[in-house]
C-alpha positions as semicolon CSV with decimal commas, in nm:
position;residue;x (nm);y (nm);z (nm)
1;M;6,799;0,302;-2,038
2;P;6,500;0,118;-1,890
3;F;6,291;0,284;-1,623
4;L;6,272;0,092;-1,295
5;G;5,993;0,157;-1,050
6;K;6,009;0,143;-0,673
7;D;5,941;-0,231;-0,667
8;W;5,997;-0,454;-0,970
9;R;5,731;-0,693;-0,839
10;S;5,467;-0,418;-0,841
11;P;5,178;-0,478;-1,086
12;G;5,179;-0,106;-1,172
13;W;4,988;0,205;-1,074
14;S;4,624;0,289;-1,140
15;W;4,546;0,630;-1,285
16;T;4,237;0,844;-1,333
17;K;4,187;1,138;-1,565
18;T;4,091;1,470;-1,403
19;E;4,058;1,831;-1,523
20;D;4,413;1,901;-1,407
21;G;4,553;1,594;-1,582
22;W;4,616;1,231;-1,488
23;K;4,630;1,154;-1,117
24;R;4,752;0,835;-0,958
25;I;4,505;0,636;-0,745
26;I;4,631;0,497;-0,415
27;L;4,464;0,159;-0,366
28;F;4,516;0,156;0,010
29;G;4,306;0,465;0,083
30;D;4,058;0,708;-0,054
31;V;4,303;0,989;-0,134
32;L;4,494;1,076;-0,445
33;E;4,864;1,144;-0,468
34;D;4,814;1,519;-0,431
35;N;4,642;1,455;-0,092
36;N;4,313;1,606;-0,201
37;G;4,053;1,539;0,064
38;E;3,763;1,516;-0,178
39;I;3,707;1,248;-0,442
40;D;3,455;1,254;-0,719
41;L;3,298;0,913;-0,659
42;K;3,103;0,919;-0,984
43;E;3,419;0,987;-1,178
44;L;3,615;0,713;-1,004
45;C;3,343;0,450;-1,022
46;N;3,267;0,497;-1,388
47;G;3,393;0,216;-1,609
48;N;3,505;-0,128;-1,504
49;N;3,739;-0,025;-1,222
50;E;3,697;-0,343;-1,023
51;N;4,026;-0,297;-0,843
52;L;3,923;0,043;-0,697
53;F;3,837;0,051;-0,328
54;V;3,573;0,312;-0,230
55;G;3,490;0,367;0,135
56;D;3,519;0,079;0,379
57;V;3,346;-0,171;0,153
58;C;3,624;-0,392;0,006
59;E;3,524;-0,722;-0,148
60;L;3,871;-0,870;-0,132
61;S;3,762;-1,230;-0,164
62;T;3,558;-1,163;-0,478
63;T;3,838;-0,965;-0,639
64;K;4,093;-1,233;-0,555
65;R;3,871;-1,508;-0,692
66;K;3,824;-1,319;-1,017
67;K;4,198;-1,269;-1,044
68;D;4,262;-1,640;-0,979
69;F;3,998;-1,735;-1,233
70;Y;4,162;-1,507;-1,490
71;N;4,502;-1,662;-1,422
72;N;4,348;-2,008;-1,452
73;N;4,199;-1,934;-1,794
74;T;4,504;-1,754;-1,930
75;K;4,687;-1,970;-2,181
76;S;5,036;-2,071;-2,086
77;Q;5,305;-1,848;-2,232
78;F;5,550;-2,135;-2,241
79;V;5,437;-2,310;-2,558
80;F;5,680;-2,543;-2,732
81;T;5,640;-2,754;-3,043
82;D;5,948;-2,968;-3,009
83;K;5,945;-3,307;-3,178
84;W;6,214;-3,441;-2,945
85;I;6,377;-3,371;-2,608
86;Y;6,693;-3,495;-2,439
87;I;6,627;-3,695;-2,122
88;Q;6,888;-3,581;-1,870
89;K;6,886;-3,789;-1,550
90;G;7,194;-3,652;-1,380
91;S;7,447;-3,371;-1,377
92;T;7,757;-3,392;-1,593
93;K;8,039;-3,156;-1,680
94;E;7,853;-3,052;-1,992
95;R;7,500;-3,030;-1,850
96;H;7,361;-2,964;-1,506
97;G;7,022;-3,065;-1,371
98;Y;6,778;-3,316;-1,507
99;C;6,464;-3,335;-1,721
100;T;6,135;-3,354;-1,533
101;L;5,792;-3,483;-1,626
102;G;5,657;-3,127;-1,635
103;E;5,933;-3,014;-1,871
104;A;5,862;-3,303;-2,106
105;L;5,490;-3,219;-2,094
106;N;5,564;-2,856;-2,182
107;R;5,816;-2,914;-2,457
108;L;5,681;-3,212;-2,651
109;D;5,415;-3,123;-2,904
110;F;5,108;-3,284;-2,750
111;S;4,869;-3,022;-2,890
112;S;4,937;-3,138;-3,245
113;A;4,946;-3,504;-3,138
114;I;4,582;-3,505;-3,030
115;Q;4,479;-3,395;-3,378
116;D;4,624;-3,721;-3,513
117;L;4,385;-4,014;-3,460
118;R;4,682;-4,251;-3,433
119;R;4,812;-4,061;-3,129
120;F;4,489;-3,943;-2,966
121;N;4,434;-4,252;-2,748
122;Y;4,801;-4,250;-2,648
123;V;4,789;-3,890;-2,524
124;A;4,454;-3,942;-2,349
125;K;4,586;-4,250;-2,166
126;L;4,903;-4,063;-2,066
127;F;4,698;-3,774;-1,927
128;Q;4,483;-4,024;-1,736
129;L;4,791;-4,173;-1,567
130;I;4,915;-3,825;-1,480
131;A;4,576;-3,741;-1,332
132;R;4,586;-4,049;-1,112
133;S;4,927;-4,007;-0,949
134;Q;5,150;-3,737;-1,100
135;L;4,966;-3,405;-1,061
136;T;5,165;-3,312;-0,752
137;S;5,494;-3,352;-0,944
138;L;5,402;-3,095;-1,211
139;S;5,517;-2,735;-1,196
140;G;5,273;-2,445;-1,222
141;A;5,347;-2,392;-1,593
142;A;5,312;-2,766;-1,659
143;Q;4,978;-2,777;-1,477
144;K;4,847;-2,487;-1,683
145;N;4,969;-2,654;-2,002
146;Y;4,811;-2,983;-1,889
147;F;4,467;-2,825;-1,858
148;N;4,505;-2,631;-2,184
149;I;4,573;-2,954;-2,372
150;L;4,296;-3,131;-2,180
151;E;4,052;-2,867;-2,298
152;K;4,156;-2,936;-2,658
153;I;4,101;-3,309;-2,600
154;V;3,747;-3,248;-2,474
155;R;3,669;-3,012;-2,762
156;K;3,788;-3,266;-3,015
157;V;3,560;-3,531;-2,868
158;L;3,264;-3,294;-2,871
159;E;3,330;-3,198;-3,233
160;D;3,440;-3,532;-3,383
161;H;3,264;-3,772;-3,139
162;Y;3,585;-3,973;-3,117
163;N;3,625;-4,212;-2,821
164;P;3,418;-4,025;-2,559
165;R;3,437;-4,321;-2,319
166;L;3,813;-4,285;-2,270
167;V;3,787;-3,911;-2,206
168;K;3,502;-3,964;-1,959
169;E;3,725;-4,201;-1,762
170;L;4,006;-3,944;-1,776
171;L;3,784;-3,667;-1,636
172;Q;3,645;-3,898;-1,367
173;D;3,994;-3,993;-1,246
174;L;4,105;-3,629;-1,255
175;S;3,798;-3,517;-1,061
176;S;3,853;-3,784;-0,794
177;T;4,219;-3,686;-0,755
178;L;4,142;-3,315;-0,721
179;H;3,873;-3,383;-0,462
180;S;4,117;-3,584;-0,254
181;L;4,389;-3,317;-0,284
182;T;4,165;-3,020;-0,198
183;I;4,016;-3,140;0,129
184;H;3,859;-2,878;0,362
185;G;3,966;-2,590;0,141
186;R;4,336;-2,676;0,161
187;C;4,533;-2,767;-0,147
188;V;4,865;-2,951;-0,164
189;L;4,904;-2,867;-0,533
190;V;5,099;-2,575;-0,675
191;G;4,886;-2,262;-0,688
192;N;4,600;-2,104;-0,499
193;V;4,311;-2,325;-0,389
194;N;4,068;-2,097;-0,577
195;I;4,239;-2,189;-0,904
196;W;4,179;-2,557;-0,840
197;L;3,819;-2,497;-0,736
198;C;3,764;-2,319;-1,068
199;R;3,926;-2,611;-1,250
200;L;3,699;-2,853;-1,066
201;E;3,398;-2,653;-1,183
202;T;3,532;-2,666;-1,538
203;I;3,577;-3,045;-1,517
204;V;3,216;-3,086;-1,398
205;K;3,100;-2,873;-1,693
206;W;3,300;-3,090;-1,935
207;Q;3,152;-3,406;-1,785
208;Q;2,801;-3,271;-1,832
209;E;2,875;-3,183;-2,195
210;L;3,009;-3,532;-2,262
211;N;2,712;-3,696;-2,089
212;N;2,475;-3,489;-2,303
213;L;2,666;-3,569;-2,621
214;Q;2,436;-3,697;-2,892
215;I;2,600;-3,857;-3,193
216;P;2,386;-3,771;-3,497
217;K;2,267;-4,055;-3,714
218;Q;2,445;-4,049;-4,044
219;M;2,227;-4,069;-4,351
220;C;2,401;-4,313;-4,583
221;T;2,249;-4,426;-4,910
222;G;2,529;-4,668;-4,995
223;M;2,641;-4,996;-4,844
224;T;2,638;-5,022;-4,466
225;F;2,815;-5,254;-4,223
226;S;2,510;-5,479;-4,202
227;D;2,515;-5,528;-4,580
228;L;2,854;-5,700;-4,564
229;P;2,868;-6,081;-4,573
230;L;2,871;-6,253;-4,235
231;H;3,227;-6,379;-4,269
232;M;3,349;-6,022;-4,333
233;Q;3,159;-5,888;-4,032
234;N;3,310;-6,166;-3,824
235;K;3,662;-6,082;-3,943
236;I;3,611;-5,717;-3,847
237;L;3,504;-5,822;-3,497
238;Y;3,823;-6,025;-3,464
239;K;4,023;-5,705;-3,518
240;F;3,880;-5,543;-3,205
241;S;4,099;-5,541;-2,895
242;D;3,851;-5,373;-2,657
243;A;3,574;-5,585;-2,506
244;C;3,348;-5,282;-2,459
245;D;3,362;-5,209;-2,832
246;I;3,260;-5,568;-2,911
247;I;2,969;-5,556;-2,667
248;N;2,849;-5,217;-2,794
249;L;2,866;-5,333;-3,155
250;G;2,674;-5,647;-3,063
251;Q;2,384;-5,429;-2,946
252;A;2,334;-5,280;-3,293
253;T;2,157;-5,573;-3,464
254;P;2,055;-5,929;-3,368
255;T;2,305;-6,070;-3,617
256;L;2,593;-5,875;-3,464
257;H;2,481;-5,986;-3,119
258;I;2,519;-6,351;-3,222
259;L;2,862;-6,283;-3,371
260;S;2,976;-6,091;-3,063
261;E;2,886;-6,384;-2,834
262;N;3,103;-6,630;-3,028
263;N;3,318;-6,823;-2,780
264;T;3,611;-6,841;-3,022
265;L;3,613;-6,461;-3,049
266;W;3,648;-6,423;-2,672
267;K;3,912;-6,694;-2,660
268;K;4,131;-6,504;-2,905
269;L;4,070;-6,184;-2,709
270;C;4,189;-6,359;-2,391
271;L;4,500;-6,488;-2,565
272;F;4,575;-6,143;-2,705
273;H;4,567;-5,973;-2,365
274;F;4,672;-6,251;-2,128
275;S;4,885;-6,489;-2,334
276;D;5,177;-6,431;-2,097
277;R;4,976;-6,571;-1,806
278;P;5,052;-6,943;-1,757
279;F;4,698;-7,025;-1,651
280;C;4,542;-6,878;-1,966
281;R;4,804;-7,032;-2,194
282;T;4,768;-7,378;-2,037
283;L;4,390;-7,366;-2,059
284;A;4,407;-7,276;-2,427
285;I;4,639;-7,567;-2,507
286;T;4,408;-7,823;-2,346
287;R;4,142;-7,744;-2,611
288;N;3,867;-7,759;-2,352
289;D;3,543;-7,660;-2,529
290;N;3,351;-7,618;-2,204
291;V;3,532;-7,297;-2,105
292;D;3,324;-6,979;-2,107
293;W;3,592;-6,751;-2,253
294;K;3,383;-6,437;-2,215
295;L;3,353;-6,498;-1,843
296;M;3,721;-6,590;-1,837
297;Y;3,813;-6,258;-2,000
298;F;3,635;-6,043;-1,742
299;T;3,774;-6,258;-1,459
300;L;4,131;-6,213;-1,581
301;Q;4,068;-5,843;-1,639
302;K;4,010;-5,792;-1,267
303;H;4,349;-5,937;-1,173
304;Y;4,586;-5,858;-1,461
305;P;4,654;-5,551;-1,675
306;M;4,546;-5,569;-2,037
307;K;4,780;-5,527;-2,330
308;E;4,776;-5,171;-2,462
309;Q;4,755;-5,106;-2,833
310;Y;4,810;-4,767;-2,998
311;G;4,834;-4,649;-3,355
312;D;5,144;-4,443;-3,280
313;T;5,354;-4,380;-2,969
314;L;5,650;-4,182;-2,849
315;H;5,988;-4,343;-2,913
316;F;6,305;-4,344;-2,709
317;C;6,656;-4,373;-2,851
318;K;6,875;-4,568;-2,611
319;H;7,190;-4,442;-2,784
320;C;7,108;-4,070;-2,768
321;S;6,873;-4,070;-2,465
322;I;6,621;-3,872;-2,671
323;L;6,242;-3,898;-2,647
324;F;6,061;-3,803;-2,967
325;W;5,761;-3,836;-3,196
326;K;5,850;-4,043;-3,499
327;D;5,692;-3,938;-3,825
328;C;5,670;-4,266;-4,014
329;H;5,600;-4,108;-4,353
330;L;5,889;-3,864;-4,320
331;A;6,120;-4,143;-4,206
332;L;6,047;-4,346;-4,518
333;L;6,091;-4,057;-4,758
334;L;6,387;-3,872;-4,608
335;K;6,548;-4,140;-4,394
336;D;6,479;-3,915;-4,098
337;F;6,442;-4,099;-3,767
338;G;6,275;-3,811;-3,583
339;H;6,584;-3,689;-3,396
340;P;6,954;-3,616;-3,460
341;C;7,078;-3,970;-3,402
342;T;7,452;-4,043;-3,414
343;A;7,428;-4,424;-3,403
344;N;7,540;-4,635;-3,697
345;D;7,215;-4,831;-3,689
346;P;6,944;-4,601;-3,546
347;D;6,664;-4,856;-3,585
348;S;6,831;-5,096;-3,342
349;C;6,837;-4,826;-3,071
350;L;6,469;-4,734;-3,088
351;M;6,209;-4,856;-2,845
352;S;5,840;-4,775;-2,829
353;I;5,734;-4,601;-2,508
354;S;5,401;-4,685;-2,348
355;P;5,223;-4,419;-2,136
356;Q;5,331;-4,591;-1,814
357;H;5,689;-4,620;-1,937
358;F;5,682;-4,249;-2,024
359;I;5,607;-4,167;-1,660
360;D;5,866;-4,417;-1,534
361;L;6,135;-4,237;-1,736
362;F;6,112;-3,942;-1,498
363;K;6,121;-4,136;-1,171
364;F;6,466;-4,082;-1,029
């Protein structure tokens, strides 16, 4: 039969060892349970008894901040590695309630996803969108899980030097959001304001580490990118979908700079991102050679969203209402579609989910 204390919410009693045995310490005074008037201060203060109050000097704020900082750095106990979840948007006779964004963030295996280079950019972009507008909709467990995964993202960039620019933008957006939500020491987010102040300090530390990141020069004795023929270098540039990557690559050598300024390259980049815009499509059909397509790209970028491209994304089955990671290799070998689908033709029910669409799934 389990033993129940006076209050099930109590964190427990503190004890000290004396010559007569173990005695309980009362935290609200300077007396022990046996009402002894004298206390051996040396005996009580030995060790790391930070929660012991001696005399009238009680540093409550410091103790509370340390406790909040410990809770902030404690890993979430709700760790799931599900490959799929059922998206419930309303109550039925069989199921009650609905699936929230925080539940999806807790249950889907994002920790393993960031270790896959095909999914890293997808997860980072999703976390950036959550940082911009969805932090207030997350539960306490989801917020803790969010920052645990974010720490793994930062560590991966520091170790593998993979796409630090995207993670810098993520941390900048998150820092701006937290500053706006913790104005004048008041916090509208779940949890104590001290927890969020500690998280802000951690974000600043991550930003400094990323700013000081130095990518070591690789010593290669074989063929390099510059040794390739010009037409092969040009074809590689045409595979880029990010203008910043093209500009950064063009700063490597004078030859790459000339290739990166090619007007045809920027025209194809405009058509890739903004082909659905009538103005861009009409201008491309006219075959006007006087158009500065690089300037056109950055002009259109200010007014229209760019097309997102990811190596792998989450998928949603319209027949089963299930959101899941699809393992392409396993699907080819075992005819497994990533979830227990009951449709006759599962492929026709699948749709790729962008990061913004992922968030829209949980807007009721």
